[in-house]
Coordinates of C-alpha atoms in Angstrom, one line a residue:
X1 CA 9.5 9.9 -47.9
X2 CA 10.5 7.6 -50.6
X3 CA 9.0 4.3 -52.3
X4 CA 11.2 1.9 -50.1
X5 CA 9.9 3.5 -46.7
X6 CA 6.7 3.9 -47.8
X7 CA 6.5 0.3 -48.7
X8 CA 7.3 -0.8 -45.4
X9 CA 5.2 0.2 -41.9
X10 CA 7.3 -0.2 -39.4
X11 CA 7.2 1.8 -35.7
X12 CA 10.1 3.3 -33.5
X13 CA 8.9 0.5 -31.0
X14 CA 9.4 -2.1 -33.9
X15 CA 13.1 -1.3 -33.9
X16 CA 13.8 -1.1 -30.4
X17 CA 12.1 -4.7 -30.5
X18 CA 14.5 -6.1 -32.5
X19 CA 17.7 -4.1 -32.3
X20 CA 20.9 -4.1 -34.3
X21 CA 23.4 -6.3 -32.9
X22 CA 26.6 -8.8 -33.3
X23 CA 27.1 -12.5 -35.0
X24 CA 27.4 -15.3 -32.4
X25 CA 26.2 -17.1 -29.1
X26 CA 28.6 -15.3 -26.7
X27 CA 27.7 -14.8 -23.4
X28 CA 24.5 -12.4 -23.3
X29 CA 23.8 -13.1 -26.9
X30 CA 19.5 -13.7 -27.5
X31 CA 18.6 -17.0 -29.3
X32 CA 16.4 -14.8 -31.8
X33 CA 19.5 -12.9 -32.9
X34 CA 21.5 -15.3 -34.6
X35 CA 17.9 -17.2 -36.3
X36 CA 16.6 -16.5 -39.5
X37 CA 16.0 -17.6 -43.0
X38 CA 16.7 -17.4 -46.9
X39 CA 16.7 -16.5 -49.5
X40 CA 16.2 -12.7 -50.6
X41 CA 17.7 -12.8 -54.0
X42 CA 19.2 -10.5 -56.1
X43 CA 18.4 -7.1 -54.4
X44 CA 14.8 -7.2 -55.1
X45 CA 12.7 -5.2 -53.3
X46 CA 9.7 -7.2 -53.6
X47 CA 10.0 -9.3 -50.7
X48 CA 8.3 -7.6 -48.3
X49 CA 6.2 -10.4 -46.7
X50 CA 9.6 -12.2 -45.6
X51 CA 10.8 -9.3 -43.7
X52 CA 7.1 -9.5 -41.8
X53 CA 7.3 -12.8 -41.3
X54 CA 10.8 -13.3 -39.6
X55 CA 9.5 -10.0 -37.2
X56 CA 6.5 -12.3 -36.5
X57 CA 8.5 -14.9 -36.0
X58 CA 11.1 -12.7 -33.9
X59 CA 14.4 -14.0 -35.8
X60 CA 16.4 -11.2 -36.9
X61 CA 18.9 -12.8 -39.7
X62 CA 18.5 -13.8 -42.9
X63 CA 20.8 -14.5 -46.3
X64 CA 20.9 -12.2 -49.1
X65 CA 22.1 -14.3 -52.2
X66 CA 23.2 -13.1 -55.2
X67 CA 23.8 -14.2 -58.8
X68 CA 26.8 -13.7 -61.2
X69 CA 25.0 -10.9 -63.5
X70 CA 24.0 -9.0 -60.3
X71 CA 27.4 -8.9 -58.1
X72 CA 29.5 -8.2 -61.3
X73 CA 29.2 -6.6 -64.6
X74 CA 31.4 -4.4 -67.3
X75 CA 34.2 -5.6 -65.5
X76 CA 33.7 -4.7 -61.7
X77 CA 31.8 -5.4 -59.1
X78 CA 28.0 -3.9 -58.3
X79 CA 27.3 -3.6 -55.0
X80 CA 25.1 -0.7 -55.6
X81 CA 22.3 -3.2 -56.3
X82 CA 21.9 -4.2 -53.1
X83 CA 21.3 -0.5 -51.7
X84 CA 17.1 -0.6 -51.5
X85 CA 17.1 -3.9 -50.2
X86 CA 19.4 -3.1 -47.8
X87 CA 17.7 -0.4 -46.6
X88 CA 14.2 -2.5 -46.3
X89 CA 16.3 -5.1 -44.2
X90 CA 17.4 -2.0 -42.3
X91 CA 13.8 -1.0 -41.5
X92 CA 12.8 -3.9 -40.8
X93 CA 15.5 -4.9 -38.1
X94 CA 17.2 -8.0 -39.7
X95 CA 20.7 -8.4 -40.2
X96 CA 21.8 -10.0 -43.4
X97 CA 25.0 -12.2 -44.5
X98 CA 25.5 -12.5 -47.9
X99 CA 25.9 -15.5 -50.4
X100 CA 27.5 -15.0 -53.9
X101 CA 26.1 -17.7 -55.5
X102 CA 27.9 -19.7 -58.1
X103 CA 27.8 -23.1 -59.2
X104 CA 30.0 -25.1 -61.8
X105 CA 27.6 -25.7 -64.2
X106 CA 27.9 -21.9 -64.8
X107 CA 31.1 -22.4 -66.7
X108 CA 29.1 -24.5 -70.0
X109 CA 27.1 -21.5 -69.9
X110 CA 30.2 -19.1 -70.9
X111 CA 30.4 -18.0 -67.0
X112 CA 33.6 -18.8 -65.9
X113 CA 34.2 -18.7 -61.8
X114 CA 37.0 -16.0 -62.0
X115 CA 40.1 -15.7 -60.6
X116 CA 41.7 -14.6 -57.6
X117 CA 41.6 -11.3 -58.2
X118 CA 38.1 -11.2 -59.6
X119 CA 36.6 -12.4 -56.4
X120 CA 39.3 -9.9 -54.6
X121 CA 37.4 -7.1 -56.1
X122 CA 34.0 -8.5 -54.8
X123 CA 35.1 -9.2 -51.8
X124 CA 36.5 -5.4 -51.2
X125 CA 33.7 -3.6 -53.1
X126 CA 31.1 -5.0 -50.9
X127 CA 32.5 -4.9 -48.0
X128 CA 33.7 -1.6 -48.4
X129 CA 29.9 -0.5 -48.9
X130 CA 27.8 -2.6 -46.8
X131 CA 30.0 -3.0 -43.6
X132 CA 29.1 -1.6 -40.6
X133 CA 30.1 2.1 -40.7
X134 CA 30.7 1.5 -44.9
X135 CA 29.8 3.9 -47.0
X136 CA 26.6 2.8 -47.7
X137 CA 25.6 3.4 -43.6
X138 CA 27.3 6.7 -44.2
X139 CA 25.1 7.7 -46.5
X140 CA 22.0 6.4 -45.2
X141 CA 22.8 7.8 -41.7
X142 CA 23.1 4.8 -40.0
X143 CA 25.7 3.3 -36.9
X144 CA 26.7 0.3 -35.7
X145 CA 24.6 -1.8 -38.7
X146 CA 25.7 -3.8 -41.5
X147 CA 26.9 -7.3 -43.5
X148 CA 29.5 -8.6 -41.1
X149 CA 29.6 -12.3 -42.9
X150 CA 30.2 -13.0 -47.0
X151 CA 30.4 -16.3 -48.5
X152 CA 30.1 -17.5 -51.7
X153 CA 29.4 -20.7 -54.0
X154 CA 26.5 -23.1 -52.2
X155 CA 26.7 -26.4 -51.9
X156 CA 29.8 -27.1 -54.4
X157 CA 30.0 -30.7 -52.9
X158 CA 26.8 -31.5 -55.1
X159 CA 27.8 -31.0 -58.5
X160 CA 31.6 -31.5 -57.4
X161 CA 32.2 -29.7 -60.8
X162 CA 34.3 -26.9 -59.6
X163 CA 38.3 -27.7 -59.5
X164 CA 39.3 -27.7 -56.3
X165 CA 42.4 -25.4 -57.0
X166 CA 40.4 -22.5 -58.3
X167 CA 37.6 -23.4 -55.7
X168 CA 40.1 -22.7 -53.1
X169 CA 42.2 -19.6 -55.1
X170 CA 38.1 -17.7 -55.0
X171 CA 37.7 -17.8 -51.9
X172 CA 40.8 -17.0 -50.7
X173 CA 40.4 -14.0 -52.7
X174 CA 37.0 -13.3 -51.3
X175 CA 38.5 -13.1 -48.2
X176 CA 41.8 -11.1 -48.5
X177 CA 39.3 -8.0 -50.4
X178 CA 36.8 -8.4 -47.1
X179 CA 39.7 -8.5 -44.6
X180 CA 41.3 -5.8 -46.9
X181 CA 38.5 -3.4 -45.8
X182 CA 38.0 -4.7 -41.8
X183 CA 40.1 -7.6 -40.6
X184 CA 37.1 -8.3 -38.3
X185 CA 34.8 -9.3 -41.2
X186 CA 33.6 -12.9 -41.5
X187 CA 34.4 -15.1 -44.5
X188 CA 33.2 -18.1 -45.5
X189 CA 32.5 -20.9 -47.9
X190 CA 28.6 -21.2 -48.9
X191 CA 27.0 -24.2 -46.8
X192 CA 28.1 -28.0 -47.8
X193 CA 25.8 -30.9 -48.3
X194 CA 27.7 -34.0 -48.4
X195 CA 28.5 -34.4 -44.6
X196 CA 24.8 -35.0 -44.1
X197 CA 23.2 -36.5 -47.2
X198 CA 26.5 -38.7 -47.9
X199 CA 28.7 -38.9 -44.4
X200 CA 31.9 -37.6 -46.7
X201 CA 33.4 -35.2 -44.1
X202 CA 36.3 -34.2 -47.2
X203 CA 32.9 -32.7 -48.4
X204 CA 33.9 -34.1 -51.9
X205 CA 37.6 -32.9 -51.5
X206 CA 36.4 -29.5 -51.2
X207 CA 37.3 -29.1 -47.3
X208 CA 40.9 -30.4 -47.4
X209 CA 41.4 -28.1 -50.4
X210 CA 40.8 -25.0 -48.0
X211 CA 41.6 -26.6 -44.6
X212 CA 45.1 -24.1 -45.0
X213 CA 42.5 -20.9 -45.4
X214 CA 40.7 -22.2 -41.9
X215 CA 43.9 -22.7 -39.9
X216 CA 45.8 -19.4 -41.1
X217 CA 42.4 -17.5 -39.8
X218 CA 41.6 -16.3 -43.3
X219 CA 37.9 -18.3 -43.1
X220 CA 35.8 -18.5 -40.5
X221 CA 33.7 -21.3 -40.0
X222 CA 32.6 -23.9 -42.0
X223 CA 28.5 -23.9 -42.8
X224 CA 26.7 -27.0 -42.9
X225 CA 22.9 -28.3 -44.4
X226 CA 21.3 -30.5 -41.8
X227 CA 18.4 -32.4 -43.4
X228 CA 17.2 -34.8 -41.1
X229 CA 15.1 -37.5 -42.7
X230 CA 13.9 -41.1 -41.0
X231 CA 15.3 -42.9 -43.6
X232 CA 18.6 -41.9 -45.1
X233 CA 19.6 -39.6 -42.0
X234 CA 17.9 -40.4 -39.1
X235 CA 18.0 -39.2 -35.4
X236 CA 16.4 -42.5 -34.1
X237 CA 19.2 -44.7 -32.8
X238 CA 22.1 -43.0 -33.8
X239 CA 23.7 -39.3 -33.3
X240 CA 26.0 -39.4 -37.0
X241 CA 24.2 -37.5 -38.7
X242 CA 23.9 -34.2 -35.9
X243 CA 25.1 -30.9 -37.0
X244 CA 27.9 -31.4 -34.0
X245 CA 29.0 -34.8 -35.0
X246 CA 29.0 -33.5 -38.5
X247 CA 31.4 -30.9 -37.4
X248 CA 33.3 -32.7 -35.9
X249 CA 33.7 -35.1 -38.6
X250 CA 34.6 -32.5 -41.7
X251 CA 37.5 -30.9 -39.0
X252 CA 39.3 -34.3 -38.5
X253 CA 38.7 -35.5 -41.6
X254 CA 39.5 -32.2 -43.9
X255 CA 42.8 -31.6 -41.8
X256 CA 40.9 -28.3 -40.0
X257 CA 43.1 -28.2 -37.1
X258 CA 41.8 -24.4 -36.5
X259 CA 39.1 -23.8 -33.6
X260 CA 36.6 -22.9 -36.3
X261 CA 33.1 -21.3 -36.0
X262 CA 29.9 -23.1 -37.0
X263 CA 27.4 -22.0 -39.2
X264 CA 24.7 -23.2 -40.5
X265 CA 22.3 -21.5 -43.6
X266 CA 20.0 -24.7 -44.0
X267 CA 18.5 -27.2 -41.9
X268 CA 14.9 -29.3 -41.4
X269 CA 13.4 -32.4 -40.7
X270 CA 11.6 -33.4 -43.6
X271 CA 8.5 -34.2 -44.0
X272 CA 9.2 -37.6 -45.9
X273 CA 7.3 -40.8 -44.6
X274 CA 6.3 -38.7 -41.6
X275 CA 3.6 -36.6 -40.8
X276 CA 3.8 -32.5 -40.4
X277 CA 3.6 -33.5 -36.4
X278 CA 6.5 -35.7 -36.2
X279 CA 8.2 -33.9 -38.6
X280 CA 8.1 -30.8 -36.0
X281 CA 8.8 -33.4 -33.3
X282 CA 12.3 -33.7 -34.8
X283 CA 12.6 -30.3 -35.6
X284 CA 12.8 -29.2 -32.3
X285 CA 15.7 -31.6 -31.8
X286 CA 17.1 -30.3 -34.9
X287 CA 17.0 -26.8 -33.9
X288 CA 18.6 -27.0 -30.3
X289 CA 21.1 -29.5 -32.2
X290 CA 22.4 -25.9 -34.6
X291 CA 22.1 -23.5 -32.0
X292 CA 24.2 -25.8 -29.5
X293 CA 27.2 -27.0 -31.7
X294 CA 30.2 -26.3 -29.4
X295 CA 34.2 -25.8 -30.0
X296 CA 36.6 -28.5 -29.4
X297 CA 37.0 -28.0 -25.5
X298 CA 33.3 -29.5 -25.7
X299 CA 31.7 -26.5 -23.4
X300 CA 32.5 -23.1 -25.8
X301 CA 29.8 -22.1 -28.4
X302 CA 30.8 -22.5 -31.8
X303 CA 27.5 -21.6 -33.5
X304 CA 27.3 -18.0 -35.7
X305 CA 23.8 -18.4 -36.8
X306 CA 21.5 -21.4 -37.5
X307 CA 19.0 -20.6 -40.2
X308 CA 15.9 -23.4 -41.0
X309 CA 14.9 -24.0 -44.8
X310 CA 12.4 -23.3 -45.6
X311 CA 10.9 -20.3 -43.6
X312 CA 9.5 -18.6 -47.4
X313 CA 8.2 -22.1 -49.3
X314 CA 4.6 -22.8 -49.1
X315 CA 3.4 -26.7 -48.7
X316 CA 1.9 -26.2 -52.0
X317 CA 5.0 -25.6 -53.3
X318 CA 7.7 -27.7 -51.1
X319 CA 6.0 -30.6 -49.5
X320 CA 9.6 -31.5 -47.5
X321 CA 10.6 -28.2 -46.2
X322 CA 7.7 -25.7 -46.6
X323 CA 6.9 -24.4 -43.4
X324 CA 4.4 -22.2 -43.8
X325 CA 0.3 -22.4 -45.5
X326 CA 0.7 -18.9 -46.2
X327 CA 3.4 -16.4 -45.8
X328 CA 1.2 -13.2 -45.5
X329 CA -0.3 -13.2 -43.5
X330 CA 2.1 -15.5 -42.1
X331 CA 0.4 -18.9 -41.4
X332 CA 2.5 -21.9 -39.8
X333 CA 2.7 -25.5 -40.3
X334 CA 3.7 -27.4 -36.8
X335 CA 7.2 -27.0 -37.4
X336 CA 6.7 -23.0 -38.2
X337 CA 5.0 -23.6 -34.4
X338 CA 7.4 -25.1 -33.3
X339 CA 10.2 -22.4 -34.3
X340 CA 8.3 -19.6 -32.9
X341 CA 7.8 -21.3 -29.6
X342 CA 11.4 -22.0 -28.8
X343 CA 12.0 -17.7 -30.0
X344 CA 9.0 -16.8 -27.7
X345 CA 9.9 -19.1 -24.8
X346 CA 13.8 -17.7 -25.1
X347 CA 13.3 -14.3 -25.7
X348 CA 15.4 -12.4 -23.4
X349 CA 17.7 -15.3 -22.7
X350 CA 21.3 -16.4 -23.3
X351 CA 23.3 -19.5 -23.0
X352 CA 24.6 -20.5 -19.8
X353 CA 26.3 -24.0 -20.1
X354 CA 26.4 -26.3 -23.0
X355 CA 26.7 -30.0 -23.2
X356 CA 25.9 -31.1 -26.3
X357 CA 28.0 -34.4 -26.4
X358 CA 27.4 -36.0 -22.9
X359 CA 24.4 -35.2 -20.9
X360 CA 22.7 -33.8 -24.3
X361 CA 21.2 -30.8 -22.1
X362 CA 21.6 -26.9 -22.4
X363 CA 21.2 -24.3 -20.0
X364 CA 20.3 -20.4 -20.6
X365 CA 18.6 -17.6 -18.0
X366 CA 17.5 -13.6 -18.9
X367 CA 14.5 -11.6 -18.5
X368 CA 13.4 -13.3 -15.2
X369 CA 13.6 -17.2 -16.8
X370 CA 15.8 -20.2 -16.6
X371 CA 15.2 -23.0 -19.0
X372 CA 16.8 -26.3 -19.0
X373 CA 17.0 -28.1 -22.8
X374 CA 16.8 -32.0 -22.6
X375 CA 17.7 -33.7 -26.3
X376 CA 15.6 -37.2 -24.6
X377 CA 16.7 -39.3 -27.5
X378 CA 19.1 -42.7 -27.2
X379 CA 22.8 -41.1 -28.4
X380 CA 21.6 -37.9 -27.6
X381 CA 22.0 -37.8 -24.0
X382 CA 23.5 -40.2 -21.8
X383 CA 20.7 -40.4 -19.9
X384 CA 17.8 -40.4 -22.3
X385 CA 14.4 -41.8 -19.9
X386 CA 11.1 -40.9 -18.8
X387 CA 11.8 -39.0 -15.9
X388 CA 14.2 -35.5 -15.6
X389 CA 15.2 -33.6 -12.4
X390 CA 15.3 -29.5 -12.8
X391 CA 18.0 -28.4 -10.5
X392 CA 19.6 -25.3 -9.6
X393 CA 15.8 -23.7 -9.7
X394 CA 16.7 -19.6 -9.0
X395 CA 14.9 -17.8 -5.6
X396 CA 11.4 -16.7 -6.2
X397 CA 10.8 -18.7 -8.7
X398 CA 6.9 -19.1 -9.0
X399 CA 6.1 -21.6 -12.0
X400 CA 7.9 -24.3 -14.2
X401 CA 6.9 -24.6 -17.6
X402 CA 7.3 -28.0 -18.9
X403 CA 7.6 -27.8 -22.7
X404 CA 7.1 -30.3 -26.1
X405 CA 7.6 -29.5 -29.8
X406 CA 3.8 -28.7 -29.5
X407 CA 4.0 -26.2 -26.4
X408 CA 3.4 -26.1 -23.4
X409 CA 2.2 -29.5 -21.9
X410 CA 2.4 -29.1 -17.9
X411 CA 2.5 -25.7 -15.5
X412 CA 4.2 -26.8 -11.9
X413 CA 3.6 -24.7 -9.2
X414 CA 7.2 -23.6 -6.9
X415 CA 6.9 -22.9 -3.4
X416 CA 10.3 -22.1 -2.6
X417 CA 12.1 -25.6 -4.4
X418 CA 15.5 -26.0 -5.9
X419 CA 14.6 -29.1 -7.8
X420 CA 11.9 -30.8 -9.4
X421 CA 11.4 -34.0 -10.7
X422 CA 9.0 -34.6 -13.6
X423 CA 7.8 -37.9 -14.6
X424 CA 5.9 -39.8 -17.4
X425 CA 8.2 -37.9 -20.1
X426 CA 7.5 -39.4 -23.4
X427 CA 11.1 -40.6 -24.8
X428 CA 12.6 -40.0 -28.3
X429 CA 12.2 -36.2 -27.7
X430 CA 13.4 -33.2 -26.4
X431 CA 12.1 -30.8 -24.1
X432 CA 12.1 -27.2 -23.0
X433 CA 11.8 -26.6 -19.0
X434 CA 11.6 -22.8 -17.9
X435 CA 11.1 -21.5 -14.2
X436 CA 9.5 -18.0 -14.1
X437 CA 10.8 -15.8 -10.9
X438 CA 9.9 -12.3 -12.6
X439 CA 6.3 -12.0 -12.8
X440 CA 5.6 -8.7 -14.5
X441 CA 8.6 -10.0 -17.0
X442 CA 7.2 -13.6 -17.7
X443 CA 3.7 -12.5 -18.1
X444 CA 4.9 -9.7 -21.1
X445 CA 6.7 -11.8 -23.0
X446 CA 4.5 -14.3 -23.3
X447 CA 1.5 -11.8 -24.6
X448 CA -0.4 -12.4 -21.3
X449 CA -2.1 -10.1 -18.7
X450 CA -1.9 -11.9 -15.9
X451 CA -3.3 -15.3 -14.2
X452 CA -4.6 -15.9 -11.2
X453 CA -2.4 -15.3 -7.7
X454 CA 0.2 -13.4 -10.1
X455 CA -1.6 -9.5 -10.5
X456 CA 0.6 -7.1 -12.3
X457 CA 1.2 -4.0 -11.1
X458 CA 3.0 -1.1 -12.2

């Protein structure tokens, strides 16, 4: 047994938990799959206590990033450096996508960004070893597993440093050496900034530059940082500064005429002249806003993977994003709570409809629920109260959970109804309502061994 295995306890039953699986919301797709959380840098190996803390959480992604000296040195590419960690993330039943980092600054350090054919060999030699079936699952044994998405260069909108010509000649590189290897391998540029903190949807000039890479198929989805904040972005009052009217706004603006994918690698509501409750009040808006970005028809799922910042940071150490008093054992602040109630409440579930930009409300079923997401904010809905009717409630149905950033707040009782009406909702929030008609299902997931009127048996 070596080091890396040793290092990590992990059970059969562990595995089967989380599973290996495929990028995106399609239909049967598990909320879990596509969340996760940054940044595992650089190959280390060290990191152990993020790998347990997305299993605790039950998100099963997360973004390997890399710098210069680590994905290239004595004139090709390194891959090889990634092997142990990949094999921890392996064990440990997340899935990463990978960031080469790069920002323009680097170049008044002697580190110039490279060429076309420089990030061609990157974007082959890593995606040659590390794609599902690549030779590094050859060697390790392992099927159906692997880095299906690459980007590279984070955030270039903020320094706006990196000429737009060569911005656009990397990562059209990147992507003809990934699609060289599979043509079914995601690329993509690192996340953006601007759309959010500055409502520039040419993201600096940096989207129209690669809008002809989006609509000749070569990239894959644009990636977007959401950082809510009650002063300079709100969600009071207004729906600009969503991750789906963001979206919305970089395509049209930036000439994106392609039906892109959404991603998204950061995202929060910071705590900044708010307190760690309300700050987790928005998050929950904030988190059904990434997973339920939709296509242009309005109803299709555009999101890959929506990943909250930061999952790893302390309070101690990031007073805005931390989400976490201590990450092992893994100890949440409200919003932490927050996320791991909308991944237990959904475990087992899948979208069923999505209507981000009318009624504001999503729909998924699995595993013996049905839940019904209400974004209850002015803009957000078009019908934003204190009141909501649950229709279209499934046979046998037994409970209805009604749900709040900070759980559960009211059980109902079902006798046989189709629809409910539940009053006295407090406005400027959203909320989670699930119907239970599997018992012995129901009771599992939610760690429980039974209540009263509802016995398990075998």
């Amino acid at each position: 047994m070596n080091k890396i295995t040793q290092a990590i306890s992990l059970t059969v039953a562990g595995l089967l938990l989380f599973g290996h699986h495929v990028l995106a919301l399609t239909p049967g797709q598990q909320i879990g799959s596509v969340m996760g959380g940054g940044n595992f840098t650089n190959g280390s190996v060290t990191q152990i206590n993020q790998f347990l803390a997305l299993q605790t959480i039950g998100a099963s992604m997360a973004r390997m990033n890399v710098y210069p000296q680590y994905y290239y040195a004595n004139g090709q590419p390194t891959p090889e450096r990634l092997d142990s960690v990949m094999l921890q993330a392996y064990q440990s039943g997340v899935t990463p996508i990978l960031l080469f980092e790069y920002y323009g600054s680097y170049a008044n350090n002697g580190q110039p960004l490279g060429d076309y054919n420089y990030w061609y060999s990157i974007g082959h030699d890593f995606a040659e070893r590390f794609r599902p079936g690549g030779v590094w699952a050859q060697a390790n044994g392992i099927q159906d597993w692997g880095i299906t998405v690459y980007t590279a260069m984070n955030e270039p909108d903020v320094e706006n440093l990196i000429d737009k010509t060569a911005y656009r000649n990397a990562l059209e590189g990147l992507a003809d050496g990934v699609h060289a290897v599979d043509t079914i391998l995601k690329v993509n540029p690192g996340g953006f900034a601007r759309a959010n903190s500055n409502s520039d949807y040419s993201l600096r000039g940096y989207g129209p530059a690669i809008a002809e890479l989006y609509n000749t198929g070569k990239l894959d989805g644009i990636d977007l940082h959401t950082y809510f904040d009650v002063q300079y972005s709100p969600m009071d009052g207004m729906y600009k500064f969503s991750a789906q009217s963001n979206f919305d706004s970089v395509k049209r603006v930036s000439g994106i005429t392609a039906d892109v994918n959404f991603y998204s690698t950061e995202f929060n509501f910071k705590k900044r002249l708010v307190t760690e409750e309300e700050a987790a009040k928005g998050f929950l808006t904030a988190i059904w806003d990434h997973l339920g970005v939709v296509k242009n028809d309005g109803v299709t799922s555009a999101t890959q993977f929506a990943f909250p910042w930061s999952l790893f940071n302390s309070t101690a150490v990031d007073t805005n994003y931390g989400m976490n008093s201590s990450l092992a054992p893994w100890t949440p602040t409200a919003r932490g709570i927050t996320l791991q109630t909308v991944l237990d409440k959904t475990r087992g579930m899948s979208f069923v409809s999505m209507d981000p930009k009318q009624t504001g409300e999503y729909k998924l079923s699995g595993s013996g629920k049905t839940m019904w997401v209400w974004q209850n904010r002015p803009f957000w809905t078009n019908h934003a109260g204190t009141s909501y009717t649950v229709t279209g409630i499934p046979p046998g149905a037994y409970k209805l959970e009604v749900i709040g950033w900070d759980g559960v707040r009211q059980t109902i009782p079902l006798m046989g109804e189709t629809s409910v009406t539940i009053n006295q909702l407090a406005e400027k929030e959203t909320y989670m309502f699930v119907a239970y008609t599997d018992t012995i299902r129901a009771e599992v997931s939610n760690g429980e061994a039974g209540e009263a009127g509802n016995e398990l048996t075998p």
